[in-house]
PDB file of C-alpha atoms and ligand atoms in Angstrom:
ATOM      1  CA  UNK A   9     125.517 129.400 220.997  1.00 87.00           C
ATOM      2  CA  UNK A  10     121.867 129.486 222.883  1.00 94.00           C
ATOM      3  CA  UNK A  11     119.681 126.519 222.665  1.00 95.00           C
ATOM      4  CA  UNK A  12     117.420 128.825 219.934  1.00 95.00           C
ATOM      5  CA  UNK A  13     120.140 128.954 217.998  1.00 96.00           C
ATOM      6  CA  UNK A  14     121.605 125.303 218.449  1.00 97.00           C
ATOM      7  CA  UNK A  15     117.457 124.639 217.077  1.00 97.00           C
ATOM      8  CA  UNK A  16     117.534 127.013 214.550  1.00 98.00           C
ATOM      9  CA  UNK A  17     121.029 125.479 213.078  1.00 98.00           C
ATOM     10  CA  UNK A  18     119.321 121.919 213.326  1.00 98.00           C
ATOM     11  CA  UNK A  19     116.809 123.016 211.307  1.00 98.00           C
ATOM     12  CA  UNK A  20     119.506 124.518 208.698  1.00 98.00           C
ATOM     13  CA  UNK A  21     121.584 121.871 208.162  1.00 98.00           C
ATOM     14  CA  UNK A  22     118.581 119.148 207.699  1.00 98.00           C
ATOM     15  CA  UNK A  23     116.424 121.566 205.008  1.00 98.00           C
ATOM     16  CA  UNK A  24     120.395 121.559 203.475  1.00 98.00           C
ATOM     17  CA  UNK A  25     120.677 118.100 202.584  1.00 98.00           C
ATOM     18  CA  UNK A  26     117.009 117.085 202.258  1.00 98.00           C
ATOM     19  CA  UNK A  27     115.516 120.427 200.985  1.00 98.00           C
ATOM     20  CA  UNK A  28     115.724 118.737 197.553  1.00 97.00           C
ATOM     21  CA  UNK A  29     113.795 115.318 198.457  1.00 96.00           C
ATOM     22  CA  UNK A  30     110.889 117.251 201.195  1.00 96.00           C
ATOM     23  CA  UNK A  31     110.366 119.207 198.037  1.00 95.00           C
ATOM     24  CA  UNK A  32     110.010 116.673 195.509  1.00 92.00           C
ATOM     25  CA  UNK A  33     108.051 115.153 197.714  1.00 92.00           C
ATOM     26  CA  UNK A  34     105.437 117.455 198.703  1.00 90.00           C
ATOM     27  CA  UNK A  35     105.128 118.427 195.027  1.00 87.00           C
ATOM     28  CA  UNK A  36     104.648 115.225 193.285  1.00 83.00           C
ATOM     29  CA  UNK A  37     103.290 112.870 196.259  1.00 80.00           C
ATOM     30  CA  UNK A  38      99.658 113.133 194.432  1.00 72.00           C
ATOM     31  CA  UNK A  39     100.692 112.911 190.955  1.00 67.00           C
ATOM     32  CA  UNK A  40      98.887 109.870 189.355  1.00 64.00           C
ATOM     33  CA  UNK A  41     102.327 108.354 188.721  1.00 67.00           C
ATOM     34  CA  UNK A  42     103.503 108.598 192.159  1.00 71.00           C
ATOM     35  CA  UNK A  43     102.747 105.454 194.163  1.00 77.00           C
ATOM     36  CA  UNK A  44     100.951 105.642 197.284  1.00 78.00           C
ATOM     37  CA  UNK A  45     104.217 106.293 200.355  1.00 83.00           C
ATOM     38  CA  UNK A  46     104.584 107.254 203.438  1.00 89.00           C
ATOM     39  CA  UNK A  47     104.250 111.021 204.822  1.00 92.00           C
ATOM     40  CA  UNK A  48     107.756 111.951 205.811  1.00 96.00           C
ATOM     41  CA  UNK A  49     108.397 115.091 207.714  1.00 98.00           C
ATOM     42  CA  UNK A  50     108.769 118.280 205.536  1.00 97.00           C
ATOM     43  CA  UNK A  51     111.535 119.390 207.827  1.00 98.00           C
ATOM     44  CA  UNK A  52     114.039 116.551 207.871  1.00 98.00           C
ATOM     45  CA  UNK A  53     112.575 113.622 205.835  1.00 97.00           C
ATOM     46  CA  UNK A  54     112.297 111.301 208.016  1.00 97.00           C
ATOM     47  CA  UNK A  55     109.364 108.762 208.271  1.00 96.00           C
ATOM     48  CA  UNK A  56     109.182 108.053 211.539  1.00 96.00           C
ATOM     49  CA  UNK A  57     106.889 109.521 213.855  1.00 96.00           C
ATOM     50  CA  UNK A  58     105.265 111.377 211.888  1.00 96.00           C
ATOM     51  CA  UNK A  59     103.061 113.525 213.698  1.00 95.00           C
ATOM     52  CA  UNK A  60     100.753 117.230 212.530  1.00 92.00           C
ATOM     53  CA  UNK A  61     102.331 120.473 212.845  1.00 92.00           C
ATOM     54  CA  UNK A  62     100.004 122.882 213.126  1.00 88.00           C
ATOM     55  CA  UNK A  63     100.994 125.835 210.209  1.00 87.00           C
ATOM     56  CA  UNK A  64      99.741 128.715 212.698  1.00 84.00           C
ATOM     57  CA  UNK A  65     100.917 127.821 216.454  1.00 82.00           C
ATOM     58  CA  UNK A  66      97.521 127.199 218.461  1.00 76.00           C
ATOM     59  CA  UNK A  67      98.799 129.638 220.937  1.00 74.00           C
ATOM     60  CA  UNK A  68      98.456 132.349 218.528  1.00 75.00           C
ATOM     61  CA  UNK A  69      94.749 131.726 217.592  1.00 66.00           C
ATOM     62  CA  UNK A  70      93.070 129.790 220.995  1.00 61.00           C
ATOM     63  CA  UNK A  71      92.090 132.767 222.388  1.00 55.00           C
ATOM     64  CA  UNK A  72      90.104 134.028 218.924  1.00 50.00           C
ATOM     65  CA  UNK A  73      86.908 132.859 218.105  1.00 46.00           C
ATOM     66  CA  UNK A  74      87.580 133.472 214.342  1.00 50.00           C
ATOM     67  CA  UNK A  75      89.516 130.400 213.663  1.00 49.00           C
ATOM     68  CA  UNK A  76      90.401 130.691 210.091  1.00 54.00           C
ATOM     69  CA  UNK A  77      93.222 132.320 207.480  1.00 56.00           C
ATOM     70  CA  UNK A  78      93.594 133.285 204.712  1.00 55.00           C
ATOM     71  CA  UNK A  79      95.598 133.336 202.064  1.00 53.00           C
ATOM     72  CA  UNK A  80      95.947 136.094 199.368  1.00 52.00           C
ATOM     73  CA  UNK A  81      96.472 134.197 195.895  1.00 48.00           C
ATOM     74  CA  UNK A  82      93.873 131.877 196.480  1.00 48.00           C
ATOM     75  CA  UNK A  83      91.430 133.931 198.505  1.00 47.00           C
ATOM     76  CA  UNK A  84      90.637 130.747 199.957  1.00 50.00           C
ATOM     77  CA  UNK A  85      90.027 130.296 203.678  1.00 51.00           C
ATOM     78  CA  UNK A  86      91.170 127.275 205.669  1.00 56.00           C
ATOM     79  CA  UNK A  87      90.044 126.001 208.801  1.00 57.00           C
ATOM     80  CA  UNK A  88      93.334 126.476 211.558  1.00 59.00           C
ATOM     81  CA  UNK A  89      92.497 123.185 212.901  1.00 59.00           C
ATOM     82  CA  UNK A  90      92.738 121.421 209.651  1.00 67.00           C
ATOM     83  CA  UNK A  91      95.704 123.745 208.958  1.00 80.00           C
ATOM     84  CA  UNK A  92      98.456 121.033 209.504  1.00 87.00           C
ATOM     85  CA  UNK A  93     101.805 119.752 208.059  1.00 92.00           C
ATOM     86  CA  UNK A  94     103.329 116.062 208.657  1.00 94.00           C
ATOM     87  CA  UNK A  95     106.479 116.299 210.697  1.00 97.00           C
ATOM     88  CA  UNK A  96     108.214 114.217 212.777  1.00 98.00           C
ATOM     89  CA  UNK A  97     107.964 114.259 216.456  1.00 97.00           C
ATOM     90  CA  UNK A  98     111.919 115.786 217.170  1.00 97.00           C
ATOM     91  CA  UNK A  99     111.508 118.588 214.745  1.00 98.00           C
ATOM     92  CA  UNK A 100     107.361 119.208 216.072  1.00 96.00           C
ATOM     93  CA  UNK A 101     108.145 118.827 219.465  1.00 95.00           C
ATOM     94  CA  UNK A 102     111.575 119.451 219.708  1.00 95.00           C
ATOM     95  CA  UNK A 103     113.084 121.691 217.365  1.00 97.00           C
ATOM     96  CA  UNK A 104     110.126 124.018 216.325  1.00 96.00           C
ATOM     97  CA  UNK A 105     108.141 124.327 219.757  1.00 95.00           C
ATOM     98  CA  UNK A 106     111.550 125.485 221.398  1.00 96.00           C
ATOM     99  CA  UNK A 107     111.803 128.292 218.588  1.00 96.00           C
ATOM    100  CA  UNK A 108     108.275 129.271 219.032  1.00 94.00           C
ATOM    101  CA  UNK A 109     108.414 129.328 222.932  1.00 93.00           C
ATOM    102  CA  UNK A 110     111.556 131.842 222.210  1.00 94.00           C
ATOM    103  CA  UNK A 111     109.099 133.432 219.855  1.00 94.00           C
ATOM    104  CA  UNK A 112     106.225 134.335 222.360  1.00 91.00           C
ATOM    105  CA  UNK A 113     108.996 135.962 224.992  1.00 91.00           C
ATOM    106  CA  UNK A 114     110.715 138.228 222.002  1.00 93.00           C
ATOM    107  CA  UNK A 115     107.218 139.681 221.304  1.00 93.00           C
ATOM    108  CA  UNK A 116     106.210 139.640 224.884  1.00 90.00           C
ATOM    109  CA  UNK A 117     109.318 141.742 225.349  1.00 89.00           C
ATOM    110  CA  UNK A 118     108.336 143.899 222.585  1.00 89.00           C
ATOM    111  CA  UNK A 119     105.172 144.643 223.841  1.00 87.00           C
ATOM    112  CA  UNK A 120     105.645 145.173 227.118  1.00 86.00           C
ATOM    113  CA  UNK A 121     109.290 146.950 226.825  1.00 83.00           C
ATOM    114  CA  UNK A 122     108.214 148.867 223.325  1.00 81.00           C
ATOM    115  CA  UNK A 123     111.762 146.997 222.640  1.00 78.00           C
ATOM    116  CA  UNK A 124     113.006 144.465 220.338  1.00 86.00           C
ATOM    117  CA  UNK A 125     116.922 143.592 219.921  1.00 92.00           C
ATOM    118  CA  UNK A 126     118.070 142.589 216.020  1.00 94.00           C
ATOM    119  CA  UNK A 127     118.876 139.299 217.414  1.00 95.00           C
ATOM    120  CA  UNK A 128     115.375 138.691 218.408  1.00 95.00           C
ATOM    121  CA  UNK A 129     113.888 140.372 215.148  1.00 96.00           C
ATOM    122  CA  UNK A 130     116.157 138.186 213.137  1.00 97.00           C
ATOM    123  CA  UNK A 131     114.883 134.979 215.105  1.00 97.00           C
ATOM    124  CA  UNK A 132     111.390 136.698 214.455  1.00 97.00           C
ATOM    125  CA  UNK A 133     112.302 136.765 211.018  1.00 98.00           C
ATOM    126  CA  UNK A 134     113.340 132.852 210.690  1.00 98.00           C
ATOM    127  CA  UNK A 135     109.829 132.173 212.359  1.00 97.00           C
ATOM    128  CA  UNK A 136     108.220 133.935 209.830  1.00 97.00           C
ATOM    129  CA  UNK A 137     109.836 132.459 207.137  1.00 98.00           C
ATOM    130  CA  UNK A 138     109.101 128.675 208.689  1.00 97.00           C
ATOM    131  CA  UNK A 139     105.783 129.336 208.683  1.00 94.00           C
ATOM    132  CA  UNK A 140     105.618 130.815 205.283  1.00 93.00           C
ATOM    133  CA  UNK A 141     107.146 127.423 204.331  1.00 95.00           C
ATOM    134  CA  UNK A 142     104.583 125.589 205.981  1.00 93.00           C
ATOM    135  CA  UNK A 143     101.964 127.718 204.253  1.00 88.00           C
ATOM    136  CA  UNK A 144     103.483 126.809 200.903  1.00 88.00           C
ATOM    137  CA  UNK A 145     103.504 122.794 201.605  1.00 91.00           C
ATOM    138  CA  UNK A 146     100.104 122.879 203.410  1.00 86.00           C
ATOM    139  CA  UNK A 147      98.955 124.838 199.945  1.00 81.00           C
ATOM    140  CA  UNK A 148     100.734 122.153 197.843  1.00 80.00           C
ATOM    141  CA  UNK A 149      98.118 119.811 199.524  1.00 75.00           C
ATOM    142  CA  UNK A 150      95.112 121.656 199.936  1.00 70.00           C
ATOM    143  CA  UNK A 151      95.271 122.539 196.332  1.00 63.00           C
ATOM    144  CA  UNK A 152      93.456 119.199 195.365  1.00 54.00           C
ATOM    145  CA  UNK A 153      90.378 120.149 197.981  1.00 48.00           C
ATOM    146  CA  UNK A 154      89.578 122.386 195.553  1.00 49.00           C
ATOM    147  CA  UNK A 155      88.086 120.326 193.524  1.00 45.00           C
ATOM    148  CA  UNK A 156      85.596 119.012 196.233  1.00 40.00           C
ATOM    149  CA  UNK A 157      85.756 115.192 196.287  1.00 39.00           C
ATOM    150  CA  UNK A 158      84.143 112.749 199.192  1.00 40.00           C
ATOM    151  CA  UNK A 159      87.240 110.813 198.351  1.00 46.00           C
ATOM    152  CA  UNK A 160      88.939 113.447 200.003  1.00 46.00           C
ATOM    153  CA  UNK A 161      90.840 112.713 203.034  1.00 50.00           C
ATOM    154  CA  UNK A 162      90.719 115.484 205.204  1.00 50.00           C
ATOM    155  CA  UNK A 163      93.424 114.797 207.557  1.00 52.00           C
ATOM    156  CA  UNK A 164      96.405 114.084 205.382  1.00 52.00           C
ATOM    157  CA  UNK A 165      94.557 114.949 201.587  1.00 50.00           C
ATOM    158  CA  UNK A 166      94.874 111.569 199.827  1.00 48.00           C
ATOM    159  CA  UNK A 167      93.427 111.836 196.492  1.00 46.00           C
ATOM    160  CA  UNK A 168      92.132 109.769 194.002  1.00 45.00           C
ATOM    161  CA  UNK A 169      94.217 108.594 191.043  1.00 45.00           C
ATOM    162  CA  UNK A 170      91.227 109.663 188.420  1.00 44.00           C
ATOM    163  CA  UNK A 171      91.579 113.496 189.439  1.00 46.00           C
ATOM    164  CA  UNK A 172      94.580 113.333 187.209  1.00 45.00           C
ATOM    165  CA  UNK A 173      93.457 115.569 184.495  1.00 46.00           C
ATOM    166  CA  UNK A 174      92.833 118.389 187.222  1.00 48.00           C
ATOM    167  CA  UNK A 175      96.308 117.724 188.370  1.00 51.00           C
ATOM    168  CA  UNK A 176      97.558 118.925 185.140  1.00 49.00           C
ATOM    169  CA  UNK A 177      96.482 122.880 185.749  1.00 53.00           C
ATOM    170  CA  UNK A 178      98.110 122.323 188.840  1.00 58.00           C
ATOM    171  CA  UNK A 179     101.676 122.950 187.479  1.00 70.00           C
ATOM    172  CA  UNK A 180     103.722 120.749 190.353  1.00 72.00           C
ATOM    173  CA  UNK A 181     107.108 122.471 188.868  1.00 77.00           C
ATOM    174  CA  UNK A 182     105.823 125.719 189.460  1.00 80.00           C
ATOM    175  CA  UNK A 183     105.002 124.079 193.120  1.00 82.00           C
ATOM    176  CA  UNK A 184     108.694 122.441 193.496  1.00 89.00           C
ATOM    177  CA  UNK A 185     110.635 125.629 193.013  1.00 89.00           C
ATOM    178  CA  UNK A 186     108.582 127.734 195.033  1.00 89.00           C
ATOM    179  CA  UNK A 187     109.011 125.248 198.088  1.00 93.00           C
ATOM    180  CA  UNK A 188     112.439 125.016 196.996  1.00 95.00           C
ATOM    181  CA  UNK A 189     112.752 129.161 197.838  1.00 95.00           C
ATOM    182  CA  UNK A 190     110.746 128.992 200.556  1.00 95.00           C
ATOM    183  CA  UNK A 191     113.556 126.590 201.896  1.00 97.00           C
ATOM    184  CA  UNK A 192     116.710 127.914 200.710  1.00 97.00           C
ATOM    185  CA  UNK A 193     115.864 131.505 202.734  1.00 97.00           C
ATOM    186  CA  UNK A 194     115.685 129.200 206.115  1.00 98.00           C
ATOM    187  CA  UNK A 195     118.957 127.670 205.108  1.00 98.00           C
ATOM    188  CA  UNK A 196     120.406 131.053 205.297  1.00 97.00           C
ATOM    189  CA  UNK A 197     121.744 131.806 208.638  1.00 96.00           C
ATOM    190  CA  UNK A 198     122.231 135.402 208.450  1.00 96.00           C
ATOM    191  CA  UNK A 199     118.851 137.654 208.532  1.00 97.00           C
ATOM    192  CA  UNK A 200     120.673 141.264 209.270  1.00 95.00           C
ATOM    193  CA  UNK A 201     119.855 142.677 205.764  1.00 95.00           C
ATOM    194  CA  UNK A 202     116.226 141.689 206.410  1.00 96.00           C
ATOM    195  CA  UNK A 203     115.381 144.608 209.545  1.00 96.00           C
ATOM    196  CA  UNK A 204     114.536 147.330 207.718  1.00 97.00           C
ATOM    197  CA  UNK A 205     112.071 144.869 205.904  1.00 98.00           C
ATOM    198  CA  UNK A 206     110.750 143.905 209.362  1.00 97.00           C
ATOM    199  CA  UNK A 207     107.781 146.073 210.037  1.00 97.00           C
ATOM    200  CA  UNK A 208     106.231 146.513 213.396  1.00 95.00           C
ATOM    201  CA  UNK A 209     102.553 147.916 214.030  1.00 93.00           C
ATOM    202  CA  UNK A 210     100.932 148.456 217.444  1.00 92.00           C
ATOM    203  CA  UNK A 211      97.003 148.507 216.476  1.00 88.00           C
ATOM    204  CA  UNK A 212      94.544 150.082 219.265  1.00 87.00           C
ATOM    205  CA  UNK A 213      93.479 146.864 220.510  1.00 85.00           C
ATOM    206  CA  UNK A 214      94.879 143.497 220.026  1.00 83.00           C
ATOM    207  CA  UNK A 215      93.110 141.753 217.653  1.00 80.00           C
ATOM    208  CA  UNK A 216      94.485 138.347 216.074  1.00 81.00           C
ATOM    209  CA  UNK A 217      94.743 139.048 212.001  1.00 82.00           C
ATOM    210  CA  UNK A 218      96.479 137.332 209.302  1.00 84.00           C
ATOM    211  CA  UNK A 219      97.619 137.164 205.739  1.00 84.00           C
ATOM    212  CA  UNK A 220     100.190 136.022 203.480  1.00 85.00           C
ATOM    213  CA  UNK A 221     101.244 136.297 199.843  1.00 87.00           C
ATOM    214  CA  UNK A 222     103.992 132.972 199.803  1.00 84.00           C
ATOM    215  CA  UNK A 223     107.720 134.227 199.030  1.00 88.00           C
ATOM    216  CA  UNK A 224     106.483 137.863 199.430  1.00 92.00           C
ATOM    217  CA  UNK A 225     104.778 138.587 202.696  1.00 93.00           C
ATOM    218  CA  UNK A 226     103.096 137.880 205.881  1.00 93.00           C
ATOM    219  CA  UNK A 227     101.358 139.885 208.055  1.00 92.00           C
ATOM    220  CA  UNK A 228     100.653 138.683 211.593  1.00 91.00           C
ATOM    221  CA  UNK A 229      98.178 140.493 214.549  1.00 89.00           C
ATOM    222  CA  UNK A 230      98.650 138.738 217.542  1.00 88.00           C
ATOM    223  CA  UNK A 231      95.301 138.682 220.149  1.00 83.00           C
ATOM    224  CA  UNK A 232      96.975 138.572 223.065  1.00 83.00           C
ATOM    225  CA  UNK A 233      99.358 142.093 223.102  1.00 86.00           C
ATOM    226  CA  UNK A 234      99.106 145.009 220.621  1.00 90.00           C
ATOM    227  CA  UNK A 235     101.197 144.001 218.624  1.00 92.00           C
ATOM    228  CA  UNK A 236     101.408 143.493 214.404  1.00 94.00           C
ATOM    229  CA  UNK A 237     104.091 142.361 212.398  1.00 96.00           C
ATOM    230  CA  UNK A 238     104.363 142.462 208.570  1.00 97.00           C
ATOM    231  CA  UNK A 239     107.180 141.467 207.031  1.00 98.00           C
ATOM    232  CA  UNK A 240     108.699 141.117 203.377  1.00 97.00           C
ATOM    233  CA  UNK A 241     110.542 138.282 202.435  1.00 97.00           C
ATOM    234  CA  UNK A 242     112.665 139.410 199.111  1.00 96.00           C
ATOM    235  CA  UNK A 243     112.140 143.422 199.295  1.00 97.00           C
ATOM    236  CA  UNK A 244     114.729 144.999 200.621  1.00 97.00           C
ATOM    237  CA  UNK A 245     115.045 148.656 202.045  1.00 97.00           C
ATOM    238  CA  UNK A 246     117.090 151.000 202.290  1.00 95.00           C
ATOM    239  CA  UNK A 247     115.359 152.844 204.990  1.00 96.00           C
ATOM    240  CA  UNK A 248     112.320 151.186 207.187  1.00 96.00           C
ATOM    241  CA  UNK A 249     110.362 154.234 206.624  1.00 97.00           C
ATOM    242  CA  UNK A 250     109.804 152.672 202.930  1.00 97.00           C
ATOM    243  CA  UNK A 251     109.182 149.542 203.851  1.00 98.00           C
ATOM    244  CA  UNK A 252     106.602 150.338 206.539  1.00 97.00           C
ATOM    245  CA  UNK A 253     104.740 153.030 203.946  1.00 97.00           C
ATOM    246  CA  UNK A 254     104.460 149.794 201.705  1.00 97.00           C
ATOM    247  CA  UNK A 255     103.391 147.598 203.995  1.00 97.00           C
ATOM    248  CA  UNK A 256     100.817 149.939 205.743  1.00 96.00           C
ATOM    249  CA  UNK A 257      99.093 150.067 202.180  1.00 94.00           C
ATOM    250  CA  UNK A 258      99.080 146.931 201.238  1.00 93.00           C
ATOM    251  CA  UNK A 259      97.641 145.745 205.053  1.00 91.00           C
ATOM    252  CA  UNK A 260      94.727 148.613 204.652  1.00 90.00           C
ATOM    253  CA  UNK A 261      94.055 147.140 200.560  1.00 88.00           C
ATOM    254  CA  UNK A 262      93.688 143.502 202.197  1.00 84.00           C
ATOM    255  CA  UNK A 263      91.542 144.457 205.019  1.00 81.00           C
ATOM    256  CA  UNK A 264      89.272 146.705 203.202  1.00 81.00           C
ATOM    257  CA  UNK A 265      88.940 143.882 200.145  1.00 76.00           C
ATOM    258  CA  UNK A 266      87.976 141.399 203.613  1.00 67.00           C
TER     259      UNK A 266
HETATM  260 ZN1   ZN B  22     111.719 115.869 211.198  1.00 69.00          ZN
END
């Protein structure tokens, strides 16, 4: 076993037995009922130092001057730099900047060797699918900014106890299971019958782009090699050619709507 995958089981086993717990968490942490606690980390539970993951690595944006995402059910845009998560120090600095450091050299190699091995697509693969997490616990929180508030605590998103009938329409169920299936495909090891769903683009010039639609897709430009990646997180192919049709349509409907 490499020291990727040695991370990458870490990170397995932990979502395992506190998947349930992050996700309660993260769902109900503003409800009026909930009493004020500490963050814990959405990757292991722990509540000691806690420190802000970043959803999209800063390696992937610095060199972009266009600093923001956005995501496609809410059409809203958020800032990268306020774009953060609480997690503790080992899985920040440990655990998920050793998978992304693997990350950058698998589409370095792509680039540059117009080559890509199934182990590093499915390690590709279990990036996206952390970061689609990410998205989907940083949107559990951001979802109060929407309705604008100086009480609003831009760092971590405490909110005031009298927003609670707002917090009605904002279903926290509906929140808990999706974070729940965000979770449950990192807890699966095996990401073999995911390739053909694994679409590669190489636009003219590199350009950093992204989007996502949480437990669908995620569509990622990097600025630094010519090199696009869109993949689908349930749909499953029988042959890439259908997957890549799909996801060439849907890329050209997002941009154009831009
Ligand atoms: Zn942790």
């Amino acid at each position: 076993m490499t020291q990727v995958d040695l991370k990458l089981k870490t990170l397995r086993v932990n979502l395992r037995k506190y998947g349930k717990i992050i996700a309660k968490d993260v769902a109900y942490r503003y409800h009026p009922a909930t009493e004020t606690k500490e963050e814990i980390c959405v990757f292991c539970s722990s509540t000691s130092n806690i420190t802000k993951e970043h959803v999209l690595p800063k390696w992937l944006i610095e060199t972009e001057l266009h600093n923001t995402m956005t995501s496609v059910v809410n059409k809203q845009t958020v800032i990268y730099n306020r774009a953060l998560v609480p997690a503790c120090s080992e899985c920040n600095n440990s655990i998920l900047a050793f998978i992304e450091k693997h990350i950058i050299r698998a589409i370095q190699n792509m680039d540059v060797f117009n080559d890509c091995s199934n182990y590093d697509v499915c390690n590709i693969i279990r990036w996206l699918e952390i970061i689609d997490y990410k998205l989907q616990v940083l949107d559990c929180r951001r979802k109060y900014i929407k309705y604008g508030n100086s009480e609003y605590d831009h760092d971590w998103g405490k909110f005031p106890v009298s927003m609670m009938r707002h917090f009605l329409t904002m279903n926290p169920w509906k929140s808990y299971s999706w974070l729940r299936n965000s979770q449950r495909r990192i807890t699966i090891k095996e990401k073999i019958d995911g390739l053909n769903s694994f679409v590669v683009i190489r636009p003219c010039v590199p350009n950093f782009y992204f989007f996502n639609l949480p437990n669908e897709y995620i569509f990622l430009s990097f600025p630094t090699c010519r090199i696009a990646i869109f993949y689908f997180f349930k749909k499953r192919y029988k042959y890439y050619e259908y997957a890549a049709a799909e996801a060439l349509d849907i890329i050209k409907k997002v941009i154009e709507s831009d």
